[in-house]
Amino acid sequence: MAKWGEGDPRWIVEQRADGTNVNNWHWTERDVSSWSSALLRDLLLGVSVKGPEGGVELTEVDRLEGESSINNRRGKLFFFYEWRLRASWLGTSSSGVKFRGTVDVSNLSDENDMDDLDISVSLCKDQPDTPLLGLMKKTGVQEVRRVLGEFVRRLKSEFSQGMILAKADQPVPPEPQNQKDQIQTSRPQKSSATRCSSGPAPSIPGVPIKTCTFNLTETFQTSPDELYRTFISQEFVQVFTRSAAQVDGRRGGQFQMLDGSVRGEFTQLVPNRRIEMRWRFRTWPSEHYASVSLELEERGDETELRMECGGVPEGEEESTREGWTRFYFRAIKQVFGY
């Protein structure tokens, strides 16, 4: 079991002495943003195309913003990446005249196929029209799409070995030498505030522990009734957690998911508007629960969810916040298209 107080941001259940996740339980995450940034830069700067109009090459990567991470969910890998980039190109016409322009990609992410990427090519404002622009829009875009596909292929191939971890009775496989990025929390939240206080732990009478409260706000592309059902329906919970669950969607009904590492009880249910629950993670002190409230408000074609989570043991607030954001909210969006 993970030791209480360590504040492990990966929501794991059982660990080796060296901190690795035994039997691939639950979520392990590796941030590979630095590796991705360096590879994207190298691949883009290798792009060049030629035609009867002349030749064009990418000379500089002016903007490279985003992140990449890999998650291991019970032996299955999930790759998350989202990047926005801009590169400058230099073209030389067949007559020897130089032209400059840019290439922009705004939606390189795990949610989009290579064919769905928005790749725009333009000339710099002070440049006259040239057939090289047509060369870049046709052949250049294809080459940019190709190298971005190569980035995704290498991301998934070079980091797979270190993320599918050994069983408890097997040695831990070595990581690739270039896989040096450490586990981090990712993606800043739209709304997040933390308040800390002290209170008694039910399992240790008279001995206070410090607890924290944080808030999150998320928007979903669905109706309040559908989102409400997603949180209280056993079938829906099993789909977005990709594991067996027991969920009694009634007031006083209990829930258990992720092989018992997360459990709790619904304390108040206002259909399509509000969900309140007692919620705990298995490595917390015995019988210590956080109080979670989810407010659902319809906003046109969207539903705004406002979450308040109180009573989280100090040192666990960051991992709890990250876990709810990535493995509840983002998982729901990715699985159901919300």
Short mmCIF file of C-alpha atoms in Angstrom, two decimals:
data_model
loop_
_atom_site.label_atom_id
_atom_site.label_comp_id
_atom_site.label_asym_id
_atom_site.label_seq_id
_atom_site.Cartn_x
_atom_site.Cartn_y
_atom_site.Cartn_z
CA MET A 1 0.00 0.00 0.00
CA ALA A 2 1.15 3.53 -0.62
CA LYS A 3 2.14 5.16 2.66
CA TRP A 4 -0.21 7.73 4.13
CA GLY A 5 1.14 11.26 3.97
CA GLU A 6 3.26 10.79 0.87
CA GLY A 7 0.76 12.65 -1.29
CA ASP A 8 1.32 10.43 -4.32
CA PRO A 9 -0.14 12.29 -7.35
CA ARG A 10 -0.74 9.10 -9.32
CA TRP A 11 -3.70 7.66 -7.35
CA ILE A 12 -2.03 4.27 -6.98
CA VAL A 13 -2.87 1.48 -4.55
CA GLU A 14 0.17 -0.71 -4.12
CA GLN A 15 3.82 0.18 -4.58
CA ARG A 16 7.20 -1.49 -4.51
CA ALA A 17 9.78 -0.15 -2.12
CA ASP A 18 11.28 1.75 -5.07
CA GLY A 19 7.96 3.50 -5.72
CA THR A 20 6.90 1.65 -8.86
CA ASN A 21 3.30 0.63 -9.31
CA VAL A 22 2.78 -3.10 -8.70
CA ASN A 23 0.51 -4.99 -11.12
CA ASN A 24 -0.29 -1.78 -13.04
CA TRP A 25 -3.05 -0.81 -10.57
CA HIS A 26 -4.97 2.34 -11.37
CA TRP A 27 -3.30 5.44 -12.77
CA THR A 28 0.38 6.05 -13.24
CA GLU A 29 1.36 9.09 -15.21
CA ARG A 30 4.57 10.26 -16.84
CA ASP A 31 4.97 13.78 -18.17
CA VAL A 32 6.97 13.75 -21.42
CA SER A 33 6.45 17.35 -22.49
CA SER A 34 10.15 18.24 -22.63
CA TRP A 35 10.97 15.19 -24.72
CA SER A 36 8.04 15.95 -27.04
CA SER A 37 9.03 19.58 -27.48
CA ALA A 38 12.59 18.66 -28.47
CA LEU A 39 11.43 15.97 -30.91
CA LEU A 40 8.81 18.20 -32.53
CA ARG A 41 11.40 20.91 -33.06
CA ASP A 42 13.88 18.49 -34.65
CA LEU A 43 11.26 16.94 -36.93
CA LEU A 44 9.89 20.27 -38.12
CA LEU A 45 13.31 21.73 -38.86
CA GLY A 46 13.93 18.75 -41.14
CA VAL A 47 11.00 19.62 -43.42
CA SER A 48 11.89 20.69 -46.97
CA VAL A 49 10.04 20.40 -50.28
CA LYS A 50 10.98 21.03 -53.90
CA GLY A 51 9.09 21.51 -57.14
CA PRO A 52 9.24 23.32 -60.47
CA GLU A 53 8.52 26.55 -58.54
CA GLY A 54 11.68 26.18 -56.45
CA GLY A 55 12.40 24.89 -52.96
CA VAL A 56 11.11 25.60 -49.45
CA GLU A 57 12.40 24.60 -46.00
CA LEU A 58 11.33 25.26 -42.44
CA THR A 59 14.03 27.37 -40.80
CA GLU A 60 12.75 28.15 -37.31
CA VAL A 61 10.12 27.01 -34.83
CA ASP A 62 8.70 30.26 -33.48
CA ARG A 63 6.04 28.83 -31.16
CA LEU A 64 5.75 25.44 -29.50
CA GLU A 65 3.15 25.37 -26.73
CA GLY A 66 1.54 22.33 -25.14
CA GLU A 67 2.13 19.15 -23.20
CA SER A 68 2.33 15.38 -23.52
CA SER A 69 1.77 12.66 -20.94
CA ILE A 70 1.36 8.90 -20.80
CA ASN A 71 -1.01 7.11 -18.43
CA ASN A 72 -1.01 3.46 -17.47
CA ARG A 73 -4.49 2.20 -16.53
CA ARG A 74 -4.24 -1.41 -15.31
CA GLY A 75 -1.77 -2.41 -18.01
CA LYS A 76 -3.34 -0.32 -20.79
CA LEU A 77 -1.59 2.79 -22.05
CA PHE A 78 -3.36 6.07 -22.83
CA PHE A 79 -1.44 8.84 -24.56
CA PHE A 80 -2.48 12.46 -24.05
CA TYR A 81 -0.92 15.30 -26.01
CA GLU A 82 -1.99 18.76 -27.10
CA TRP A 83 0.27 21.17 -29.00
CA ARG A 84 0.05 24.46 -30.86
CA LEU A 85 2.97 25.39 -33.06
CA ARG A 86 4.19 27.90 -35.61
CA ALA A 87 7.23 27.55 -37.86
CA SER A 88 8.86 29.94 -40.33
CA TRP A 89 9.71 28.87 -43.84
CA LEU A 90 12.17 30.20 -46.36
CA GLY A 91 11.56 29.63 -50.06
CA THR A 92 13.84 30.14 -53.03
CA SER A 93 12.14 30.42 -56.39
CA SER A 94 13.56 28.82 -59.53
CA SER A 95 14.87 32.27 -60.47
CA GLY A 96 16.70 32.66 -57.14
CA VAL A 97 14.31 35.09 -55.37
CA LYS A 98 13.82 34.56 -51.62
CA PHE A 99 10.39 34.46 -49.96
CA ARG A 100 9.39 34.03 -46.32
CA GLY A 101 6.25 32.72 -44.67
CA THR A 102 4.81 30.75 -41.75
CA VAL A 103 3.08 27.44 -41.03
CA ASP A 104 0.61 27.19 -38.14
CA VAL A 105 -0.84 24.06 -36.52
CA SER A 106 -3.43 24.73 -33.82
CA ASN A 107 -4.86 21.32 -32.93
CA LEU A 108 -2.21 18.61 -32.71
CA SER A 109 -3.81 16.45 -30.01
CA ASP A 110 -4.84 12.91 -29.12
CA GLU A 111 -8.41 13.86 -30.00
CA ASN A 112 -7.60 14.51 -33.67
CA ASP A 113 -6.43 12.20 -36.44
CA MET A 114 -3.60 13.39 -38.67
CA ASP A 115 -6.08 14.06 -41.47
CA ASP A 116 -8.06 16.36 -39.16
CA LEU A 117 -5.17 18.68 -38.32
CA ASP A 118 -5.67 22.35 -39.15
CA ILE A 119 -2.46 23.33 -40.95
CA SER A 120 -2.40 26.83 -42.41
CA VAL A 121 0.33 28.30 -44.61
CA SER A 122 0.81 31.99 -45.30
CA LEU A 123 3.30 34.50 -46.66
CA CYS A 124 4.77 37.20 -44.45
CA LYS A 125 2.91 40.48 -44.86
CA ASP A 126 5.70 42.24 -46.73
CA GLN A 127 6.12 39.43 -49.27
CA PRO A 128 4.69 39.54 -52.82
CA ASP A 129 2.64 36.65 -54.15
CA THR A 130 4.66 33.65 -55.31
CA PRO A 131 3.98 30.13 -56.65
CA LEU A 132 6.01 28.88 -53.68
CA LEU A 133 2.96 29.53 -51.51
CA GLY A 134 1.01 26.98 -53.57
CA LEU A 135 3.90 24.53 -53.26
CA MET A 136 3.80 24.85 -49.47
CA LYS A 137 0.00 24.58 -49.28
CA LYS A 138 0.04 21.35 -51.24
CA THR A 139 3.33 19.50 -50.80
CA GLY A 140 4.57 21.34 -47.70
CA VAL A 141 1.42 20.67 -45.71
CA GLN A 142 1.64 16.98 -46.57
CA GLU A 143 5.23 16.88 -45.30
CA VAL A 144 4.34 18.70 -42.07
CA ARG A 145 1.47 16.26 -41.54
CA ARG A 146 3.87 13.37 -42.11
CA VAL A 147 6.43 14.49 -39.51
CA LEU A 148 3.71 15.19 -36.94
CA GLY A 149 2.48 11.65 -37.51
CA GLU A 150 6.06 10.48 -36.94
CA PHE A 151 6.07 12.35 -33.63
CA VAL A 152 2.93 10.49 -32.49
CA ARG A 153 4.35 7.15 -33.63
CA ARG A 154 7.59 7.66 -31.70
CA LEU A 155 5.75 8.93 -28.64
CA LYS A 156 3.75 5.70 -28.49
CA SER A 157 6.65 3.37 -29.31
CA GLU A 158 9.56 4.79 -27.32
CA PHE A 159 7.70 5.14 -24.02
CA SER A 160 5.59 2.01 -23.96
CA GLN A 161 8.17 -0.23 -22.26
CA GLY A 162 8.62 1.90 -19.16
CA MET A 163 4.90 2.38 -18.56
CA ILE A 164 3.68 -1.24 -18.69
CA LEU A 165 5.14 -2.25 -15.37
CA ALA A 166 6.04 -5.59 -13.93
CA LYS A 167 3.84 -7.89 -11.89
CA ALA A 168 4.64 -8.12 -8.21
CA ASP A 169 6.84 -11.18 -8.67
CA GLN A 170 8.69 -9.87 -11.74
CA PRO A 171 11.65 -7.50 -12.03
CA VAL A 172 11.03 -3.92 -13.10
CA PRO A 173 11.98 -3.40 -16.78
CA PRO A 174 14.57 -0.70 -17.47
CA GLU A 175 13.41 2.66 -18.79
CA PRO A 176 14.71 4.05 -22.09
CA GLN A 177 17.67 6.36 -21.49
CA ASN A 178 15.90 9.31 -23.02
CA GLN A 179 12.88 8.85 -20.76
CA LYS A 180 13.93 11.22 -18.00
CA ASP A 181 10.85 13.32 -17.43
CA GLN A 182 9.40 12.87 -13.97
CA ILE A 183 5.78 12.46 -12.96
CA GLN A 184 4.09 15.80 -12.58
CA THR A 185 0.63 17.21 -12.35
CA SER A 186 -0.55 18.73 -15.61
CA ARG A 187 -3.07 21.06 -17.22
CA PRO A 188 -3.95 24.02 -14.98
CA GLN A 189 -7.57 24.01 -13.86
CA LYS A 190 -10.10 26.61 -14.98
CA SER A 191 -10.96 27.39 -11.36
CA SER A 192 -9.05 26.09 -8.37
CA ALA A 193 -8.64 27.36 -4.84
CA THR A 194 -7.36 25.56 -1.77
CA ARG A 195 -8.16 26.33 1.87
CA CYS A 196 -6.60 24.42 4.76
CA SER A 197 -7.85 23.83 8.29
CA SER A 198 -7.53 21.32 11.12
CA GLY A 199 -10.08 18.74 12.20
CA PRO A 200 -10.21 15.39 14.00
CA ALA A 201 -9.61 12.22 12.06
CA PRO A 202 -12.43 9.75 12.83
CA SER A 203 -9.97 6.87 13.06
CA ILE A 204 -7.72 8.63 15.60
CA PRO A 205 -9.95 10.19 18.29
CA GLY A 206 -8.55 13.40 19.71
CA VAL A 207 -5.69 13.61 17.23
CA PRO A 208 -6.34 16.42 14.73
CA ILE A 209 -5.18 16.30 11.14
CA LYS A 210 -5.02 19.22 8.76
CA THR A 211 -7.50 19.14 5.92
CA CYS A 212 -8.03 21.27 2.83
CA THR A 213 -10.89 22.38 0.61
CA PHE A 214 -10.58 23.09 -3.11
CA ASN A 215 -12.95 24.11 -5.89
CA LEU A 216 -13.05 23.19 -9.57
CA THR A 217 -15.21 24.38 -12.45
CA GLU A 218 -15.61 22.43 -15.70
CA THR A 219 -17.89 22.76 -18.73
CA PHE A 220 -19.38 19.78 -20.57
CA GLN A 221 -21.00 19.72 -24.00
CA THR A 222 -24.13 17.94 -22.81
CA SER A 223 -27.33 18.47 -20.85
CA PRO A 224 -27.53 18.51 -17.02
CA ASP A 225 -29.69 15.37 -16.92
CA GLU A 226 -27.20 13.40 -19.03
CA LEU A 227 -24.22 14.58 -16.97
CA TYR A 228 -26.10 13.84 -13.73
CA ARG A 229 -26.78 10.29 -14.92
CA THR A 230 -23.11 9.83 -15.83
CA PHE A 231 -22.07 10.27 -12.18
CA ILE A 232 -24.75 8.12 -10.50
CA SER A 233 -25.26 5.29 -13.02
CA GLN A 234 -23.20 2.16 -12.47
CA GLU A 235 -23.14 1.46 -16.20
CA PHE A 236 -21.81 4.92 -17.03
CA VAL A 237 -19.22 4.87 -14.25
CA GLN A 238 -17.87 1.51 -15.43
CA VAL A 239 -17.50 2.88 -18.94
CA PHE A 240 -15.54 6.05 -18.17
CA THR A 241 -13.37 4.39 -15.47
CA ARG A 242 -12.83 1.35 -17.73
CA SER A 243 -13.26 -1.00 -14.76
CA ALA A 244 -15.90 -2.75 -12.66
CA ALA A 245 -17.84 -0.57 -10.23
CA GLN A 246 -20.68 -0.80 -7.74
CA VAL A 247 -22.89 2.29 -7.73
CA ASP A 248 -26.23 2.63 -5.95
CA GLY A 249 -27.50 5.92 -7.36
CA ARG A 250 -29.87 6.78 -4.50
CA ARG A 251 -29.62 9.00 -1.44
CA GLY A 252 -27.74 6.92 1.11
CA GLY A 253 -26.56 4.61 -1.67
CA GLN A 254 -22.94 3.57 -1.61
CA PHE A 255 -20.44 3.40 -4.42
CA GLN A 256 -17.16 1.61 -4.93
CA MET A 257 -14.91 1.73 -7.98
CA LEU A 258 -11.39 1.02 -9.16
CA ASP A 259 -11.14 -2.24 -7.22
CA GLY A 260 -12.19 -0.54 -4.01
CA SER A 261 -9.55 2.18 -4.02
CA VAL A 262 -12.29 4.83 -4.28
CA ARG A 263 -15.52 4.51 -2.32
CA GLY A 264 -18.19 6.57 -0.64
CA GLU A 265 -21.87 7.34 -0.20
CA PHE A 266 -24.35 9.68 -1.85
CA THR A 267 -25.64 11.99 0.88
CA GLN A 268 -27.88 14.25 -1.20
CA LEU A 269 -29.24 13.94 -4.74
CA VAL A 270 -31.25 16.64 -6.49
CA PRO A 271 -31.97 15.17 -9.94
CA ASN A 272 -30.15 16.97 -12.76
CA ARG A 273 -28.99 19.75 -10.40
CA ARG A 274 -26.85 18.62 -7.48
CA ILE A 275 -24.90 15.60 -6.20
CA GLU A 276 -23.41 15.46 -2.71
CA MET A 277 -21.30 12.58 -1.46
CA ARG A 278 -18.88 11.33 1.16
CA TRP A 279 -15.78 10.31 -0.79
CA ARG A 280 -12.51 8.69 0.19
CA PHE A 281 -9.39 7.17 -1.29
CA ARG A 282 -8.26 3.88 0.20
CA THR A 283 -4.86 5.09 1.40
CA TRP A 284 -6.38 7.83 3.55
CA PRO A 285 -6.67 7.30 7.34
CA SER A 286 -9.29 4.71 8.17
CA GLU A 287 -12.88 5.97 7.78
CA HIS A 288 -11.77 9.50 6.90
CA TYR A 289 -14.01 10.94 4.15
CA ALA A 290 -14.01 14.13 2.14
CA SER A 291 -17.28 15.89 1.39
CA VAL A 292 -17.86 16.47 -2.33
CA SER A 293 -20.61 18.55 -3.91
CA LEU A 294 -21.26 18.81 -7.66
CA GLU A 295 -23.52 21.64 -8.84
CA LEU A 296 -24.88 21.34 -12.39
CA GLU A 297 -26.16 24.41 -14.23
CA GLU A 298 -27.43 24.53 -17.80
CA ARG A 299 -25.80 27.19 -19.96
CA GLY A 300 -27.31 26.99 -23.43
CA ASP A 301 -26.05 23.83 -25.09
CA GLU A 302 -23.55 23.25 -22.27
CA THR A 303 -23.58 22.29 -18.61
CA GLU A 304 -21.31 24.01 -16.11
CA LEU A 305 -20.20 21.80 -13.24
CA ARG A 306 -19.00 23.48 -10.05
CA MET A 307 -17.26 21.17 -7.61
CA GLU A 308 -16.33 21.76 -3.97
CA CYS A 309 -14.27 19.13 -2.20
CA GLY A 310 -13.69 19.62 1.53
CA GLY A 311 -11.97 17.59 4.23
CA VAL A 312 -9.10 16.39 2.02
CA PRO A 313 -6.05 15.47 4.16
CA GLU A 314 -3.27 18.01 3.79
CA GLY A 315 -0.67 16.72 1.37
CA GLU A 316 -3.34 14.93 -0.67
CA GLU A 317 -5.15 17.94 -2.10
CA GLU A 318 -2.99 18.19 -5.25
CA SER A 319 -3.30 14.52 -6.17
CA THR A 320 -7.03 14.55 -5.40
CA ARG A 321 -7.61 17.63 -7.54
CA GLU A 322 -5.55 16.20 -10.39
CA GLY A 323 -7.29 12.85 -10.13
CA TRP A 324 -10.77 14.36 -10.35
CA THR A 325 -9.77 16.58 -13.25
CA ARG A 326 -8.03 14.01 -15.39
CA PHE A 327 -9.69 10.75 -14.43
CA TYR A 328 -13.25 11.90 -13.83
CA PHE A 329 -13.86 15.05 -15.90
CA ARG A 330 -11.48 14.48 -18.78
CA ALA A 331 -12.23 10.76 -18.93
CA ILE A 332 -15.96 11.53 -19.21
CA LYS A 333 -15.30 13.97 -22.03
CA GLN A 334 -13.08 11.60 -23.94
CA VAL A 335 -15.27 8.54 -23.58
CA PHE A 336 -18.69 10.12 -24.10
CA GLY A 337 -17.74 13.06 -26.30
CA TYR A 338 -18.98 15.66 -23.83
#
